[in-house]
Coordinates of C-alpha atoms and ligand atoms in Angstrom, one line a residue:
M224 CA 65.8 100.7 116.5
S225 CA 67.6 98.7 113.8
P226 CA 71.2 97.6 114.6
S227 CA 73.7 99.5 112.5
A228 CA 77.2 98.2 113.5
I229 CA 78.5 95.6 111.1
R230 CA 80.0 92.3 112.0
V231 CA 81.9 90.2 109.5
M232 CA 81.7 86.5 110.3
K233 CA 84.0 84.2 108.3
F234 CA 83.4 80.5 108.4
G235 CA 86.1 78.1 107.4
G236 CA 85.8 74.7 105.6
T237 CA 85.6 72.7 108.8
S238 CA 82.8 74.9 110.2
L239 CA 80.9 73.9 107.0
G240 CA 81.9 70.2 106.9
S241 CA 78.5 68.6 107.4
A242 CA 74.7 69.3 107.6
D243 CA 75.0 69.8 111.4
R244 CA 77.8 72.3 110.9
F245 CA 75.7 74.2 108.5
R246 CA 72.9 74.3 111.1
T247 CA 75.3 75.6 113.7
V248 CA 76.5 78.3 111.4
T249 CA 72.9 79.3 110.6
D250 CA 72.2 79.5 114.3
L251 CA 75.3 81.7 114.9
V252 CA 74.4 84.1 112.1
A253 CA 70.7 84.3 113.1
E254 CA 71.8 85.2 116.7
A255 CA 74.3 87.8 115.5
C256 CA 71.6 89.4 113.3
A257 CA 69.6 90.3 116.5
T258 CA 72.3 92.9 117.4
H259 CA 74.3 93.6 114.2
R260 CA 74.2 94.0 110.5
V261 CA 76.1 90.9 109.4
C262 CA 78.3 90.0 106.4
V263 CA 78.9 86.2 106.3
V264 CA 82.0 85.1 104.4
A265 CA 82.1 81.4 103.7
S266 CA 84.8 79.0 102.5
A267 CA 84.1 75.8 100.6
M268 CA 83.1 72.7 102.6
A269 CA 86.1 71.0 104.0
G270 CA 88.0 69.0 101.3
V271 CA 86.0 70.4 98.4
T272 CA 88.8 72.8 97.1
N273 CA 91.3 70.0 97.2
L274 CA 88.9 67.7 95.3
L275 CA 88.3 70.4 92.6
L276 CA 92.0 71.1 92.2
H277 CA 92.7 67.3 91.8
G278 CA 96.1 67.4 93.6
G279 CA 97.4 70.0 91.1
H280 CA 97.2 67.4 88.2
V281 CA 95.3 68.1 85.0
P282 CA 92.5 65.4 85.1
N283 CA 91.8 63.2 82.1
R284 CA 88.1 62.9 81.1
D285 CA 87.4 60.0 83.5
E286 CA 89.1 61.7 86.4
A287 CA 87.2 64.9 85.6
D288 CA 83.9 62.9 85.8
R289 CA 85.0 61.5 89.2
V290 CA 85.8 65.0 90.5
L291 CA 82.3 66.2 89.4
A292 CA 80.6 63.1 90.9
G293 CA 82.4 63.8 94.2
F294 CA 81.4 67.5 94.1
R295 CA 77.8 66.5 93.4
A296 CA 77.7 63.8 96.1
R297 CA 79.3 66.0 98.8
H298 CA 76.7 68.8 98.4
A299 CA 73.7 66.6 97.6
E300 CA 74.3 64.6 100.8
V301 CA 74.2 67.8 102.9
V302 CA 71.2 69.2 101.1
A303 CA 69.3 65.9 101.6
A304 CA 70.1 66.0 105.3
L305 CA 69.0 69.6 105.5
A306 CA 65.7 69.0 103.5
E307 CA 63.5 69.8 106.5
D308 CA 65.5 72.9 107.4
L309 CA 65.5 74.2 103.8
G310 CA 61.8 73.4 103.2
E311 CA 60.7 74.9 99.9
K312 CA 64.1 76.5 99.4
A313 CA 65.6 73.1 98.8
T314 CA 64.6 73.2 95.1
I315 CA 66.4 76.4 94.3
V316 CA 69.5 75.3 96.2
R317 CA 69.6 72.1 94.2
E318 CA 69.2 74.0 90.9
E319 CA 72.0 76.3 91.9
L320 CA 74.3 73.4 92.7
D321 CA 73.4 71.8 89.4
A322 CA 74.3 75.0 87.6
L323 CA 77.7 75.1 89.4
E324 CA 78.4 71.5 88.5
A325 CA 77.6 72.3 84.9
I326 CA 80.2 75.1 84.9
G327 CA 82.6 72.7 86.5
R328 CA 81.9 70.1 83.8
R329 CA 82.7 72.6 81.0
L330 CA 85.9 73.7 82.7
L331 CA 87.2 70.3 83.7
H332 CA 86.3 68.6 80.4
G333 CA 88.0 71.5 78.6
M334 CA 91.1 71.0 80.6
A335 CA 91.0 67.2 80.0
L336 CA 90.7 67.9 76.2
L337 CA 93.6 70.3 76.1
E338 CA 95.7 68.3 78.6
E339 CA 96.4 71.6 80.2
G340 CA 95.2 73.6 83.2
P341 CA 95.8 77.3 82.6
P342 CA 95.9 79.4 85.8
S343 CA 92.8 81.4 84.7
V344 CA 90.8 78.2 84.4
L345 CA 92.1 76.8 87.7
A346 CA 91.0 80.0 89.4
Q347 CA 87.4 79.5 88.0
V348 CA 87.4 75.8 89.0
S349 CA 88.6 76.5 92.5
S350 CA 85.9 79.1 93.1
L351 CA 83.1 76.5 92.8
G352 CA 83.4 75.2 96.3
E353 CA 82.8 78.6 97.9
R354 CA 79.9 79.3 95.5
A355 CA 78.3 76.0 96.4
A356 CA 78.7 76.4 100.2
C357 CA 77.1 79.9 99.9
A358 CA 74.2 78.6 97.8
I359 CA 73.3 76.2 100.7
L360 CA 73.9 78.9 103.3
V361 CA 71.7 81.5 101.5
G362 CA 68.9 78.8 101.3
L363 CA 69.2 78.0 105.0
L364 CA 69.1 81.7 106.1
K365 CA 66.1 82.4 103.9
A366 CA 64.3 79.3 105.2
R367 CA 64.9 80.9 108.7
G368 CA 63.0 83.9 107.6
L369 CA 66.1 86.1 107.2
A370 CA 66.7 88.1 104.0
P371 CA 70.3 87.5 103.0
R372 CA 71.7 89.2 99.9
Y373 CA 74.3 87.3 97.9
L374 CA 77.3 89.5 97.1
D375 CA 79.2 88.4 94.0
P376 CA 83.0 88.6 94.7
V377 CA 83.6 89.3 91.0
T378 CA 81.8 92.7 91.4
H379 CA 82.8 93.4 95.0
I380 CA 86.3 92.1 95.6
H381 CA 88.3 93.8 92.8
V382 CA 91.6 92.2 92.2
E383 CA 94.4 92.1 89.6
G384 CA 97.6 90.2 88.7
D385 CA 98.3 86.4 89.0
P386 CA 95.0 84.5 88.6
L387 CA 96.0 82.1 91.4
Q388 CA 97.5 84.7 93.7
A389 CA 95.7 87.9 92.9
R390 CA 96.2 91.3 94.6
P391 CA 93.3 93.3 96.0
K392 CA 92.6 96.8 94.6
M393 CA 91.5 98.3 97.9
A394 CA 90.2 101.7 96.6
E395 CA 87.9 99.9 94.2
I396 CA 86.7 97.4 96.8
E397 CA 85.9 100.3 99.2
A398 CA 83.9 102.0 96.4
S399 CA 81.8 99.0 95.6
F400 CA 81.1 98.3 99.3
Q401 CA 80.1 101.9 99.9
A402 CA 76.8 101.1 98.2
V403 CA 76.4 97.9 100.2
R404 CA 76.9 99.8 103.5
A405 CA 74.2 102.2 102.5
E406 CA 71.7 99.5 101.8
A407 CA 68.7 99.1 104.1
G408 CA 69.2 95.3 104.5
G409 CA 71.5 94.0 107.1
L410 CA 72.6 90.5 106.0
W411 CA 75.0 89.7 103.2
V412 CA 76.6 86.4 102.1
L413 CA 80.0 86.7 100.3
P414 CA 81.9 83.6 99.0
G415 CA 85.5 83.8 100.1
F416 CA 88.7 83.0 98.3
F417 CA 88.3 84.8 95.0
G418 CA 87.5 88.1 93.4
G419 CA 87.2 89.5 89.9
D420 CA 89.3 91.6 87.5
A421 CA 88.3 94.6 85.4
A422 CA 87.1 92.3 82.7
G423 CA 84.9 90.3 85.0
R424 CA 87.1 87.3 85.2
I425 CA 87.4 85.2 88.4
L426 CA 90.9 85.4 90.1
S427 CA 91.8 83.5 93.2
L428 CA 93.3 85.0 96.3
G429 CA 95.4 81.9 96.9
R430 CA 94.9 78.9 99.2
G431 CA 93.4 79.7 102.5
G432 CA 92.4 83.0 101.0
S433 CA 88.8 83.3 102.5
D434 CA 90.3 84.9 105.6
H435 CA 91.8 87.5 103.3
S436 CA 88.4 88.1 101.6
A437 CA 86.8 88.5 105.0
A438 CA 89.4 91.1 106.1
L439 CA 88.9 93.0 102.8
A440 CA 85.1 93.0 103.3
A441 CA 85.5 94.0 107.0
A442 CA 87.7 97.0 106.1
A443 CA 85.5 98.1 103.2
L444 CA 82.3 97.8 105.3
H445 CA 84.0 99.7 108.3
A446 CA 83.0 96.7 110.4
E447 CA 83.0 96.9 114.2
L448 CA 84.5 93.3 114.4
L449 CA 85.9 90.6 112.1
E450 CA 85.2 87.1 113.4
I451 CA 87.2 84.2 112.1
W452 CA 85.2 81.1 113.0
T453 CA 87.3 78.0 112.7
D454 CA 87.8 74.5 114.3
V455 CA 90.0 75.6 117.2
A456 CA 89.2 78.0 120.1
G457 CA 91.4 80.9 119.0
L458 CA 95.0 81.7 118.0
Y459 CA 97.0 79.2 120.1
S460 CA 100.4 79.6 121.6
A461 CA 101.6 77.0 119.1
D462 CA 100.0 74.7 116.5
P463 CA 97.6 72.6 118.7
T464 CA 97.9 69.7 116.3
L465 CA 101.6 69.5 117.0
V466 CA 102.0 70.8 120.6
P467 CA 99.5 69.2 123.1
E468 CA 100.3 71.9 125.7
A469 CA 99.4 74.7 123.4
F470 CA 96.6 76.9 124.7
P471 CA 94.3 79.6 123.1
L472 CA 95.7 83.1 123.7
P473 CA 93.0 85.3 125.2
E474 CA 94.5 88.2 123.3
A475 CA 97.3 89.1 120.9
S476 CA 98.4 92.3 119.1
F477 CA 98.1 92.8 115.3
E478 CA 101.9 92.6 115.2
E479 CA 102.0 89.3 117.0
A480 CA 99.2 87.7 115.0
M481 CA 100.8 88.8 111.8
E482 CA 104.1 87.3 112.8
L483 CA 102.5 84.0 113.8
S484 CA 100.5 83.8 110.6
F485 CA 103.5 84.8 108.3
F486 CA 105.5 82.1 110.0
G487 CA 103.1 79.2 109.7
A488 CA 100.1 79.6 112.0
K489 CA 97.6 78.4 109.4
V490 CA 94.6 79.5 111.4
L491 CA 95.0 83.0 109.9
H492 CA 96.0 83.6 106.3
P493 CA 99.1 85.8 106.4
K494 CA 97.3 88.6 104.5
T495 CA 94.4 88.9 106.9
I496 CA 95.6 91.4 109.4
P497 CA 96.9 94.4 107.3
P498 CA 93.5 95.5 105.9
V499 CA 91.7 95.4 109.2
R500 CA 94.7 96.8 111.2
E501 CA 94.7 99.9 109.0
R502 CA 91.1 100.6 110.1
G503 CA 91.6 99.6 113.7
I504 CA 89.1 96.7 113.4
P505 CA 89.6 94.0 116.0
V506 CA 89.6 90.4 115.0
R507 CA 88.2 87.6 117.1
V508 CA 89.4 84.0 116.3
C509 CA 86.9 81.6 117.7
S510 CA 85.5 78.0 117.3
S511 CA 82.2 77.1 115.8
F512 CA 82.6 73.8 117.7
D513 CA 82.7 75.7 121.0
P514 CA 80.9 79.0 120.3
H515 CA 80.8 80.2 123.9
H516 CA 84.5 80.1 124.3
P517 CA 85.7 83.7 124.0
G518 CA 88.6 82.7 121.6
T519 CA 91.4 85.2 120.9
I520 CA 90.9 89.0 120.5
I521 CA 93.5 90.6 118.2
R522 CA 93.9 94.3 118.3
E523 CA 96.5 97.1 118.3
E524 CA 97.5 97.6 121.9
V525 CA 97.9 94.5 124.0
P526 CA 100.1 94.4 127.1
P527 CA 103.1 92.1 126.6
P528 CA 102.9 88.6 128.2
P529 CA 104.9 88.1 131.4
S530 CA 107.3 85.6 129.8
G531 CA 108.0 88.0 126.9
V532 CA 106.9 85.2 124.4
R533 CA 103.3 85.1 123.1
G534 CA 103.6 82.1 120.9
L535 CA 105.6 79.9 118.6
S536 CA 105.0 78.9 115.0
F537 CA 107.1 77.3 112.3
L538 CA 107.2 76.7 108.6
R539 CA 107.4 73.1 107.4
D540 CA 110.2 71.9 105.1
L541 CA 112.1 75.2 105.1
Ligands
LIG810 P1 89.6 77.0 108.4 O1 89.1 75.8 107.6 O2 88.6 77.4 109.5 O3 90.1 78.2 107.6 P2 92.3 76.2 108.9 O4 92.5 74.7 108.8 O5 92.7 77.0 107.7 O6 90.8 76.4 109.2 O7 93.1 76.7 110.2 C1 92.8 76.1 111.4 C2 93.9 75.2 111.8 O8 95.1 75.9 111.9 C3 93.8 74.5 113.2 O9 92.9 73.4 113.1 C4 95.2 74.2 113.5 O10 95.5 72.9 113.2 C5 96.1 75.1 112.6 N1 97.0 76.0 113.4 C6 98.3 76.1 113.1 N2 98.9 76.9 114.0 C7 97.9 77.4 114.8 C8 97.9 78.3 115.9 N3 99.0 78.9 116.4 N4 96.7 78.5 116.6 C9 95.6 77.9 116.1 N5 95.5 77.0 115.1 C10 96.7 76.8 114.4
LIG811 N1 88.6 76.9 100.2 C1 89.9 77.6 100.0 C2 91.1 76.6 100.3 O1 90.9 75.5 100.6 C3 89.9 78.9 100.7 C4 89.9 78.8 102.2 O2 89.7 77.7 102.8 O3 90.1 79.8 102.8 O4 92.2 77.1 100.1
LIG812 MG1 91.9 78.6 106.7

């Protein structure tokens, strides 16, 4: 019997920070494929989006070349370290990375020439990290004997409005995923962080937006579970980088998770919960560095904690 329930697995930048991290992600996805149909949503490798956006400054030509050299080196290093894992798929992965770099060159040199970075161009530039990470991931999954299908966010995550803070068009996203759900295959790879408008242009969901992409895909695929794989073992009672005593919450309600994320808990993008909550899809926040830790389960009905306080978060520089 083929598994039919769908699990959406979103991997953040730190979960894709090195060749070893890519191996772990491939293992986790392969394991999930034994019991589920799986939609993988991937962020850019850690640091790549910041590199591409060049600190918000418009690069001159030399700076643009340095950004491109950094983009190339970061991915080439990982592909070289994964050469054995990728086997004959390494060639196509390298070609895809070259093609993305060429797109980046055109866009960044254009910005340097115009001394201007229009939001629509920045949205395209910033999408390159997710596309590169997914090219590597698709190669690795194929080399494992799996049959992933790449989903282009431009044709599946329909958005409109501000190119750097686009709004999803849920009815259209649902419609495009209806065909995906009906497919015989059971493994998809979707780059996070961006979608496409009616004219086929790339628009960004905003920084940290891959969580949002994953939630939109989970809702549209009627997934059984949305997993947010990150570098900490769940949603903590407070930011673990600031509060040493913070601990991962075994569970939290949608309402509590929404409040924590709206008020600064970076582990979940603030727009992640509403699309899945509407469909009653639970969210598991868990660590790719400690995959056997149960992490945090977020769902509708959760008994209140004895202290009355689930967690604390704060917004910097308010
Ligand atoms: P990813 O790259 O996986 O999307 P992020 O860096 O966006 O990861 O989010 C994970 C980080 O969120 C953690 O490393 C932690 O520093 C920070 N964080 C802030 N508040 C919380 C919290 N309440 N619980 C867990 N992590 C938190
Ligand atoms: N790579 C994007 C960012 O750095 C999106 C994400 O990580 O969710 O903002
Ligand atoms: Mg994040």
